[in-house]
Each structure stands twice: as C-alpha cells, then as structure tokens.
Short mmCIF file of C-alpha atoms and ligand atoms in Angstrom, two decimals:
data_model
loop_
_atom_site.label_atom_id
_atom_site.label_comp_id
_atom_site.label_asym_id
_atom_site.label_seq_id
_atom_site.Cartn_x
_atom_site.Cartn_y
_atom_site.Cartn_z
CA UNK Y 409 75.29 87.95 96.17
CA UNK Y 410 75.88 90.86 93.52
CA UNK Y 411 78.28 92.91 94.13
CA UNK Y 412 81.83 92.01 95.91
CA UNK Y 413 82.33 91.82 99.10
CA UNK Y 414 86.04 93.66 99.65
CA UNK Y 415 88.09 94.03 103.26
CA UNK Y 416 90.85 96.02 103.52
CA UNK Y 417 93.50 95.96 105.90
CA UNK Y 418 95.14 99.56 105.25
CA UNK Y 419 98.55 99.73 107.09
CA UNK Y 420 101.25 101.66 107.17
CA UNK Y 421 103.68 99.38 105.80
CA UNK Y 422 101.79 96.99 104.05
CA UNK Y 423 97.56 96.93 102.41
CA UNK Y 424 96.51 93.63 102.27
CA UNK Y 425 92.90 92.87 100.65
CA UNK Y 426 90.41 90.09 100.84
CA UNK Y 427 87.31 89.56 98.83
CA UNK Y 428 84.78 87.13 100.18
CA UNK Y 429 84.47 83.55 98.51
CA UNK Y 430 88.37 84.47 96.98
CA UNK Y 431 90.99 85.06 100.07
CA UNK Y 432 93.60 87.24 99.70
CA UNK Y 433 93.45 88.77 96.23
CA UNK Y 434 96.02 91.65 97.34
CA UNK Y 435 99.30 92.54 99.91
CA UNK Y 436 101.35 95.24 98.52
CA UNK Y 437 103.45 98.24 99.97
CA UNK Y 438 101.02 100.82 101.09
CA UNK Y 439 102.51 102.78 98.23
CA UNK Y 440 101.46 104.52 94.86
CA UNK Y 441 103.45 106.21 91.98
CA UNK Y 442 101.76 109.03 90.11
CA UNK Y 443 102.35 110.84 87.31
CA UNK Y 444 104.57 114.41 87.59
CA UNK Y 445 102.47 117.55 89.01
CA UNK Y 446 98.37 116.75 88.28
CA UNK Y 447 99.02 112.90 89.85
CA UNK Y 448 96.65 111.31 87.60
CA UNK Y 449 97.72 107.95 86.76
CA UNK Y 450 98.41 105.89 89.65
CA UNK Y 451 100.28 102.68 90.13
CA UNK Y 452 100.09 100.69 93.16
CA UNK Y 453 102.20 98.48 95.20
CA UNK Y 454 105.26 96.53 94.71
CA UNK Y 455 104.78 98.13 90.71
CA UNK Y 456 105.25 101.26 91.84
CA UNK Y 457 108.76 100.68 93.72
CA UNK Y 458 109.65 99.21 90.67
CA UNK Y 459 108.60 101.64 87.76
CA UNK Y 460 109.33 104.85 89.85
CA UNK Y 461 113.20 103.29 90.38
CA UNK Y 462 113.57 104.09 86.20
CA UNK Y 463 111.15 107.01 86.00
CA UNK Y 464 112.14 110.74 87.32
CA UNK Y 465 108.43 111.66 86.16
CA UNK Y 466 106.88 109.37 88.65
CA UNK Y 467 106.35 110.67 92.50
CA UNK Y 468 106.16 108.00 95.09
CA UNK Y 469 103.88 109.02 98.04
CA UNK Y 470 103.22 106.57 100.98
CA UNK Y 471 99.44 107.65 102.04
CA UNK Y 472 99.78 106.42 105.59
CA UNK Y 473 102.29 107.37 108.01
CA UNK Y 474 102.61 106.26 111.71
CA UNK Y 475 98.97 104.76 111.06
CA UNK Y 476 97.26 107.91 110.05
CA UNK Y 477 96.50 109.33 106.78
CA UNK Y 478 99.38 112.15 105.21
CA UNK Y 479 98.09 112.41 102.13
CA UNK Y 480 94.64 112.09 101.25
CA UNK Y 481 95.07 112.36 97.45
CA UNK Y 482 97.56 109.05 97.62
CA UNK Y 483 95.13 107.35 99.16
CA UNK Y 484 92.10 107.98 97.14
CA UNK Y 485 94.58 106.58 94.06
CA UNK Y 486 95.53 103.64 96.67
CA UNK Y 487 91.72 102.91 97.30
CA UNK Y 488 90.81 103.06 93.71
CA UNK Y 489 93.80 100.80 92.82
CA UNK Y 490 92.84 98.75 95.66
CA UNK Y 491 89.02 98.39 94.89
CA UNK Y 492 90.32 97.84 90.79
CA UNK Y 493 91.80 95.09 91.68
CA UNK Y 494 89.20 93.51 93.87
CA UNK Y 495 86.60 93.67 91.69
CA UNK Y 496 88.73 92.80 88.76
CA UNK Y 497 86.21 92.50 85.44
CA UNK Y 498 82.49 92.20 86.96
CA UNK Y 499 82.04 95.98 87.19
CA UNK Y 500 78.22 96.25 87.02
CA UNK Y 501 77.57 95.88 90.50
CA UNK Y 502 78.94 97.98 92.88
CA UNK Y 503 81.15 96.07 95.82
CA UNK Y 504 80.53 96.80 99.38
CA UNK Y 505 84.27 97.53 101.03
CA UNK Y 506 84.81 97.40 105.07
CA UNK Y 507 88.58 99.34 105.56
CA UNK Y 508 90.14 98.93 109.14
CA UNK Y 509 91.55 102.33 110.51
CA UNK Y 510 93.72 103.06 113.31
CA UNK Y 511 91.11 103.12 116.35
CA UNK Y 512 92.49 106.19 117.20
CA UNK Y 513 92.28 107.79 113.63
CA UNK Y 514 90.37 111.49 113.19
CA UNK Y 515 87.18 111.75 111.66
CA UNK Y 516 88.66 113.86 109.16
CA UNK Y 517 90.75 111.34 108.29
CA UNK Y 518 88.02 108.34 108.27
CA UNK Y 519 85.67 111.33 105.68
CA UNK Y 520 88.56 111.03 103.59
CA UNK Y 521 88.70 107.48 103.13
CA UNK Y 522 84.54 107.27 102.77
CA UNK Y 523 85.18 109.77 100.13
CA UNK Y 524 88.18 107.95 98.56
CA UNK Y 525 86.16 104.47 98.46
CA UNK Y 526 82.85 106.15 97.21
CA UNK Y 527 84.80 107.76 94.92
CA UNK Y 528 86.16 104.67 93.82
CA UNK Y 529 82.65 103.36 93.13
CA UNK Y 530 82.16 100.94 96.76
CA UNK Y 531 78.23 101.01 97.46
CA UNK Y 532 78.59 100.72 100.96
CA UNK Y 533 81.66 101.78 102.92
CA UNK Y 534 82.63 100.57 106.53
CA UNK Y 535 85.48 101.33 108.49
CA UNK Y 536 86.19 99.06 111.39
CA UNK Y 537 88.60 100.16 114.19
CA UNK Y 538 92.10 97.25 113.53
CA UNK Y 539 91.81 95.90 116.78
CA UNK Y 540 88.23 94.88 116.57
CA UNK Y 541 89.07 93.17 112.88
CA UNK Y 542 92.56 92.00 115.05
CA UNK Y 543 90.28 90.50 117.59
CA UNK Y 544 88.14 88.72 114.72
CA UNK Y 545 90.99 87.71 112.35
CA UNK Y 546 93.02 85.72 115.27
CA UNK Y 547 89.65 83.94 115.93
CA UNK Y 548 88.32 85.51 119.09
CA UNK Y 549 84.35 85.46 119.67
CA UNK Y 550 84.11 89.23 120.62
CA UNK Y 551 80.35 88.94 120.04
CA UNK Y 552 79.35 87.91 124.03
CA UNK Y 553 80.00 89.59 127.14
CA UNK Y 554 83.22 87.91 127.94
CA UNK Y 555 86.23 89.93 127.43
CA UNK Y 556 89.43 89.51 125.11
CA UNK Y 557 92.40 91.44 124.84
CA UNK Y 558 94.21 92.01 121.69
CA UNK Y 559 97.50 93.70 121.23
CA UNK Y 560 98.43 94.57 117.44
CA UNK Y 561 102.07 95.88 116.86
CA UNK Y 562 102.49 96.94 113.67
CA UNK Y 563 104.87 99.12 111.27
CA UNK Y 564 103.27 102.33 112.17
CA UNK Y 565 101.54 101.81 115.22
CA UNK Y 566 100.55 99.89 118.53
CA UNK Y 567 96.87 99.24 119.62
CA UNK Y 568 96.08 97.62 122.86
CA UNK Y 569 92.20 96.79 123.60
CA UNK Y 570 90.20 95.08 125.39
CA UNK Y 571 86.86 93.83 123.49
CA UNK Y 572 83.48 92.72 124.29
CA UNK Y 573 79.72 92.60 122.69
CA UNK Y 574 81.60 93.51 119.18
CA UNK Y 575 83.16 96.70 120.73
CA UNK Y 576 85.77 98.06 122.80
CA UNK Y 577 85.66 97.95 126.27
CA UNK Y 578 89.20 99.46 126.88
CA UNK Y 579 92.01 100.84 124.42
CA UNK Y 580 94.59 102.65 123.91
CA UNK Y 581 96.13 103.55 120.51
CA UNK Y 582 99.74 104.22 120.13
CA UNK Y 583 100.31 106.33 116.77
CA UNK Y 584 103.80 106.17 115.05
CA UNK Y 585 105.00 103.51 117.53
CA UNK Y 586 105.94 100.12 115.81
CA UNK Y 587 108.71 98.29 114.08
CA UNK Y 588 109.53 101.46 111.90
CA UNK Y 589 109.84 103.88 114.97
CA UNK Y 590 111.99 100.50 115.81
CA UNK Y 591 114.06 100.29 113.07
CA UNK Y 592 114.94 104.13 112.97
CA UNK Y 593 115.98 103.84 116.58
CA UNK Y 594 118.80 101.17 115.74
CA UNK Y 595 119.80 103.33 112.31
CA UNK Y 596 120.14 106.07 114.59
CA UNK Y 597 122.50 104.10 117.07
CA UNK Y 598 124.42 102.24 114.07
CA UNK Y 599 124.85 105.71 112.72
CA UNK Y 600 125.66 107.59 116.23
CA UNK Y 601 128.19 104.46 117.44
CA UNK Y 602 129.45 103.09 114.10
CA UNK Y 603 129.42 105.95 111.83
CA UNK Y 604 127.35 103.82 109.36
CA UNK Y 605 124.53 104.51 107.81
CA UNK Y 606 121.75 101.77 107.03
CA UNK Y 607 119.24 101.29 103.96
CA UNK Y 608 115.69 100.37 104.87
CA UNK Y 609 115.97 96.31 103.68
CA UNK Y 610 118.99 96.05 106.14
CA UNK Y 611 117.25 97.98 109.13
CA UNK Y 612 114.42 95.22 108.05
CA UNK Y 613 116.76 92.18 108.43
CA UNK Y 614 118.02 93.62 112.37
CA UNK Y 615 115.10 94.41 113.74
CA UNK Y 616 113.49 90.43 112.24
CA UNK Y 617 116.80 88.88 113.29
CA UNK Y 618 118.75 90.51 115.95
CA UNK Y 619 116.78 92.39 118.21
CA UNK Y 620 115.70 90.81 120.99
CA UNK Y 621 113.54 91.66 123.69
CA UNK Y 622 114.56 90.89 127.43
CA UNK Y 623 117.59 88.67 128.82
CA UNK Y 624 119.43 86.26 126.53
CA UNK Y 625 122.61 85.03 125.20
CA UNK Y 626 124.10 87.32 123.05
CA UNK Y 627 124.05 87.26 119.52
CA UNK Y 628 126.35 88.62 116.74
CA UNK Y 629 124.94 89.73 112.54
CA UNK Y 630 127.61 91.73 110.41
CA UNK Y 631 125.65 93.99 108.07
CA UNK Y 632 126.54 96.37 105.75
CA UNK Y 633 126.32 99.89 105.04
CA UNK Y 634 127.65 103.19 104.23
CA UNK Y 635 130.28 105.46 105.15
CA UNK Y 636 130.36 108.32 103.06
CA UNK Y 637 130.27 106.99 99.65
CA UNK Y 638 131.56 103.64 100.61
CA UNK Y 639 130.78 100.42 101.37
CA UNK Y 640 131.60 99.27 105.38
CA UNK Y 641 130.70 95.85 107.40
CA UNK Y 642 130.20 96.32 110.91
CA UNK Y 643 129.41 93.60 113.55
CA UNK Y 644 126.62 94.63 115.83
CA UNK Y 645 125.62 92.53 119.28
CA UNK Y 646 122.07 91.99 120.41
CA UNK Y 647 123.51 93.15 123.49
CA UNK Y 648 123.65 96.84 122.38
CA UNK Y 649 120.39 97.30 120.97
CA UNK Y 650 118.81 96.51 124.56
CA UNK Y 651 118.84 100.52 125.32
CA UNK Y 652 116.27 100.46 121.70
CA UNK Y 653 114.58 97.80 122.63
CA UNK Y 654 113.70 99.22 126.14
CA UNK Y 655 112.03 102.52 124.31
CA UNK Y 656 109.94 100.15 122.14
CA UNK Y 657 108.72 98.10 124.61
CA UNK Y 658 108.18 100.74 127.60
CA UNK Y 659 105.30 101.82 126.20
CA UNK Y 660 103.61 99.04 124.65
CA UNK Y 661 103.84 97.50 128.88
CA UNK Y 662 102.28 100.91 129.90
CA UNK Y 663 99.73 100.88 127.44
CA UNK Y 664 99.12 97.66 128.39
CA UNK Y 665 98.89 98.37 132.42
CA UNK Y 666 96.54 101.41 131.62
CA UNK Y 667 94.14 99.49 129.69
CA UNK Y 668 93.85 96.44 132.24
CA UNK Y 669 93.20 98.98 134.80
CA UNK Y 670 90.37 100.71 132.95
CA UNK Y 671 88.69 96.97 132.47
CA UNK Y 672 85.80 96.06 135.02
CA UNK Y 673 87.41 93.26 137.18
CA UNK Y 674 84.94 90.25 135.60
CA UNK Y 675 86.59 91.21 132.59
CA UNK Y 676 89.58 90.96 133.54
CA UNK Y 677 89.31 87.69 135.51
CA UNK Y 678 87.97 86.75 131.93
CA UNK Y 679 91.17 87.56 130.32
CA UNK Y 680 93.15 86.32 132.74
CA UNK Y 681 91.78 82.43 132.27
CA UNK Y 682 91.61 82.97 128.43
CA UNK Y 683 95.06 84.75 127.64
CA UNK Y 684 95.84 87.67 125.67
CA UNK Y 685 96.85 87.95 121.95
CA UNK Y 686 99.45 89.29 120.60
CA UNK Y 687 99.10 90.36 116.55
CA UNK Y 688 100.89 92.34 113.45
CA UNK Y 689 104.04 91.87 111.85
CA UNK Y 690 105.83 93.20 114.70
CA UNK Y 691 104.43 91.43 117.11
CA UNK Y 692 106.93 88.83 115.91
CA UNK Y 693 109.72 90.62 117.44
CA UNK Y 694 111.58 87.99 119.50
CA UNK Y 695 111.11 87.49 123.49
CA UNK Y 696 108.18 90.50 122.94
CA UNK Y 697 105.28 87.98 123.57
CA UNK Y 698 107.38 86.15 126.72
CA UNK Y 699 108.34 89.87 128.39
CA UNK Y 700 104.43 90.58 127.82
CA UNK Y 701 103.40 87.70 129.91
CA UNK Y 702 105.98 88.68 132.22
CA UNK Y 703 104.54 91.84 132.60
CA UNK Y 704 100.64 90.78 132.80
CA UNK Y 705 100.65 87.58 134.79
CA UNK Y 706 98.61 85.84 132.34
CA UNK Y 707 99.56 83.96 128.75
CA UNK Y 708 99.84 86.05 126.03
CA UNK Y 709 99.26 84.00 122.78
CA UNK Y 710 100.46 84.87 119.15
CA UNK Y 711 98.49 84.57 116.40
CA UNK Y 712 99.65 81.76 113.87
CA UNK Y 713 99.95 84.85 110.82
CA UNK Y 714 99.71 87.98 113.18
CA UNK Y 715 100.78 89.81 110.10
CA UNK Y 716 97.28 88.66 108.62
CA UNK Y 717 94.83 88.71 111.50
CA UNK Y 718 93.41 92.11 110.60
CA UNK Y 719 92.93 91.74 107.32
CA UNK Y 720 91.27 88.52 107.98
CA UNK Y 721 89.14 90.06 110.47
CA UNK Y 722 87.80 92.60 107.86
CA UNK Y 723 87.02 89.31 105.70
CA UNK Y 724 84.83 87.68 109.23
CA UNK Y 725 82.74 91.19 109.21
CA UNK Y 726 82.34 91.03 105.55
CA UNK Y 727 80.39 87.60 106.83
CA UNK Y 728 78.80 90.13 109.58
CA UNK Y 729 77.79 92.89 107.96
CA UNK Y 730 74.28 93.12 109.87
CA UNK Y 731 75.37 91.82 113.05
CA UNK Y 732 78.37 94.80 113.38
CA UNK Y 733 76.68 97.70 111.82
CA UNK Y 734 76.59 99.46 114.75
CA UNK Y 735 80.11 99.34 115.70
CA UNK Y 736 81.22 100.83 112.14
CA UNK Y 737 81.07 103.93 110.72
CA UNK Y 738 79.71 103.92 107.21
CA UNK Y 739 77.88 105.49 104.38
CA UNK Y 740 75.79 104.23 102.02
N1 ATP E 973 110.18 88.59 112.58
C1 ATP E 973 109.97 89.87 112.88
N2 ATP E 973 110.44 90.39 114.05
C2 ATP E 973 110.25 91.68 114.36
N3 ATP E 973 109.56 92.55 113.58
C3 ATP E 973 109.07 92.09 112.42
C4 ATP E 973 109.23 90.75 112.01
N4 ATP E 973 108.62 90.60 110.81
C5 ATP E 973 108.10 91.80 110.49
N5 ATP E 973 108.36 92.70 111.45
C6 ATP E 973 107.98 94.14 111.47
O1 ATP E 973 106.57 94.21 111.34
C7 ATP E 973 106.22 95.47 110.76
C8 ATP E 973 105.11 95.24 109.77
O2 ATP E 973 104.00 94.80 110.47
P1 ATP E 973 102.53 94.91 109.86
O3 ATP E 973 102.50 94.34 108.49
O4 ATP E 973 101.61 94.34 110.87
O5 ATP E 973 102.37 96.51 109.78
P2 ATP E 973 101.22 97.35 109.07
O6 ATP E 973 99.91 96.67 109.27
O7 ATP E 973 101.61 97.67 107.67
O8 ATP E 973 101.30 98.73 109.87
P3 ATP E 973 100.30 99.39 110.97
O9 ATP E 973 99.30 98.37 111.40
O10 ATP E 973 101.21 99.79 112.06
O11 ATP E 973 99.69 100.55 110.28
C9 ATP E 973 107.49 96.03 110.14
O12 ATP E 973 107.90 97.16 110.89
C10 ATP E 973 108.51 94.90 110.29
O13 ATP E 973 109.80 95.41 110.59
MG1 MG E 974 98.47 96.71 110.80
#
C-alpha cells in the first residue's frame, strides 16, 4: 500500500474520519473558521468553536445543512482539513478518499466535493450513498441477493433503504429531517408555551434525555434558559413533547411504509426473517426503535455505535474498493 486509504463520514452535525490500518483518526463538528473576507486560513472542528468564541475576525460556516452542501467553499477548507489530518506527515503519495453523501444529494453538489477532495490532493475520490456505508458499517452482507433494510436518523437527515448486490433496491431520503429539525421543534414549543428560550447544548440534553417516543410513564427535567436577558428554570414533562415527537416520527413510519412497498416481496420476506436496522445518532432517540417494530411487524435492531456505522462503512469499502466501483461515483 502507498498512499492512505481515507473514509469520510460527512454529516451534518458531526465528520468523522477513518484511515485504513489506523481507525478513527478524526470526529469533529462539521464546522470550519476562516479568516475575515478572502477565507483563507481554515480551522476545523471542535478548534474552530473554540478560537472563533475570542476572535471577531474569524467566520464560522457549517458546510452542510439538512444533509446537503450550503457552502461549497467551507467545505473544500473542511475536506482539505479533513484529508491534512488523515494523511498527517507521509505526503508523497497521494491517499485515495471514499466520502458518504446524502443518497439523495445533487450532482452539483457531489462535483463539488470531487473538486474539494482533488483539490485537496486525494488520487482517487469516491462518494458512496450513507445508507449503503450504514448498511456496511452495522455489519450487513449487502453483497448477495438477499435484502437488508437500513434506517439512518441523523442530525440533518433520515434515509430509509432497502439494499441488495451492493446497491439500493428501495430508498427514500428525507433531507433536513433529524434530531436538529427535532430539537428546533421543542425550542419552538418551550419558547411558544414557556416564554423561554433554549441554547443549542440544552435543546441537546432534551431531545437525548426527555423525549420519548410512544406511550410511557411520564417523566419530569428542569432546564434552564432565557427570558429576556435573564436566567429562568422551567420544568418540562415528556408528556408535552408527544405533539413533537409525532411530527418527527410521522414521516420516518411513512418513509418507511413507502419503501417496503416498492421492495419485490422475496425481499421483503428476506427482511422480515432478518430484521431491520436502525442507525445514526438519532436513531438513539428513546422508544424510536420499539414504535418502528410496531409499525413494520418485524424486529428492528440498533446498531451497537449507530452514531459510527457510516463512517465505519466507508472504512469496509476502503477494504472493497474493486468489488464496489460500480456503485460509486468517482474520479480519478
Ligand atoms: N441519546 C440520544 N437520543 C436522541 N437523539 C440523540 C441521542 N444522541 C444523539 N442524538 C442526536 O443525534 C444527532 C446526531 O446524529 P449523527 O451524528 O448520526 O448525525 P450526522 O451524521 O452528523 O448528521 P446527518 O447524517 O443527518 O447528516 C443529533 O441531532 C443528536 O441530537
Ligand atoms: Mg450521518
């Protein structure tokens, strides 16, 4: 092996990178700081929360919104940070980078992260659609003709898919729906009933350990937050979140529905006896996984990390390379 091998798991809250033979060399806020108006020096991460909190000269910009790409400038400095990182000192050969994407991303979009990795000095790019790395990372054999079904929830987004012979049978891609879309739901209703208003790391805490999906004994968190310019407690219930949680999880069961019914019925018997299962950081949300069964009739597992099984599917095709060429979209 000469060059790297790098996989990138670009989300919309959090980038997490893997480089073959090393793990995970990288999970930072999909984030970047850059220098006042000509954006030239870029910082990355967790560093660039940090340095733009003291710095009026620094602009954050979040590349990836909803799980598509806003700003293609942020994330050519992102990629190049990224890639930096990866390949660390050995810079005479050139690394070869596969970067899952929303499946449902535009090619304009996907030219602009080619461009951003080429740019960045990758040999070989490869973008693989999440729920095929999903699929990978959480350990299901997508290569023969059975069929699996994968549902990733993430910050951003929500893809449901059904996968077989390395591809997708059935999908659908649900663009800015995921914990975020969540979390600004129950601001909105803490705002609207309480008259507070909620920072992000807060939001973060209710939607990990209040909200609750389906029937269940009540539960009680006191958080704080503002009103006006000062600071207020307020007790929220579980209880009236449900009407937020029923928004989130409508569609995720109709996405769901629609994607089982576009499956050939072997396949589906296949899933059926095999299970779904459930990834991304937000597929942690609490009864999600049992209202899912629920809803399909079948088990619905989670993944052990779901938070990691994409990037750790981008780290199986980095194994594959030949085998999956045909389901990527690359240049070389
Ligand atoms: N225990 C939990 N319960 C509910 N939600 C959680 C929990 N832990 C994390 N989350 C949510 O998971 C989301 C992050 O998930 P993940 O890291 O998979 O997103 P991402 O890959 O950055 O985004 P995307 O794939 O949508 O582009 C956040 O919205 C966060 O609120
Ligand atoms: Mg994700």
């Amino acid at each position: 092996m000469l060059g790297k091998k790098v996989g990138i798991d670009l989300g919309t809250s959090c980038t997490r990178v893997i480089a073959k033979g090393e793990g995970l060399v990288a999970s930072e806020p999909t984030v970047v700081a850059v220098h006042g108006r000509d954006g030239a020096v870029g910082v990355l991460g967790g560093s660039a929360l940090e340095d733009a909190g003291g710095n009026a000269e620094l602009r954050l910009l979040r590349p990836v919104a909803g799980g598509e790409i806003v700003d293609a400038d942020a994330v050519r400095v992102l990629i190049g940070q990224v890639i930096a990182r990866a390949v660390g000192r050995q810079r005479i050969f050139k690394p070869d980078v596969v970067i899952a994407v929303m499946s449902g991303m535009p090619g304009d979009q996907r030219r602009a992260l080619l461009e951003a990795a080429t740019f960045a000095g990758a040999r070989t790019v490869y973008l693989l659609d999440s729920p095929i790395a999903a699929a990978m990372g959480a350990g299901l054999r997508i290569s023969g003709a059975n069929g699996h079904l994968v549902i990733d929830v993430g910050a951003g987004k929500t893809e449901v898919a059904v996968l077989a012979l390395e591809g997708t049978i059935s999908g659908r891609c649900l663009p800015r729906h995921g914990g975020e879309r969540l979390g600004s739901a129950i601001a909105a209703h803490v705002q609207r009933e309480h008259g507070v208003a909620l920072t992000s790391p807060v939001i973060e805490d209710i939607v990990a350990s209040l909200a609750r999906v389906g029937p269940h004994e009540e539960r009680r968190l006191e958080v704080e937050g503002g009103i006006g310019s000062r600071l207020a407690s307020v007790v929220l219930t579980s209880t009236e979140l449900a009407p937020c949680l029923d928004e989130h999880v409508r569609p995720i069961m109709s996405a769901l529905d629609e994607v089982l019914s576009d499956t050939p019925a072997a396949l589906r018997s296949d899933i059926a006896r095999e299970g779904g299962m459930l990834c991304g950081g937000a597929g942690r949300l609490e009864g999600l996984g049992r209202a899912l069964v629920a809803a399909a009739g079948f088990d619905i597992r989670s993944d052990r990390e779901p938070q990691l099984s994409v990037v750790r599917g981008t780290g199986y095709a980095l194994d594959n390379l030949d085998v999956l060429k045909r389901t990527f979209m690359y240049i070389r």
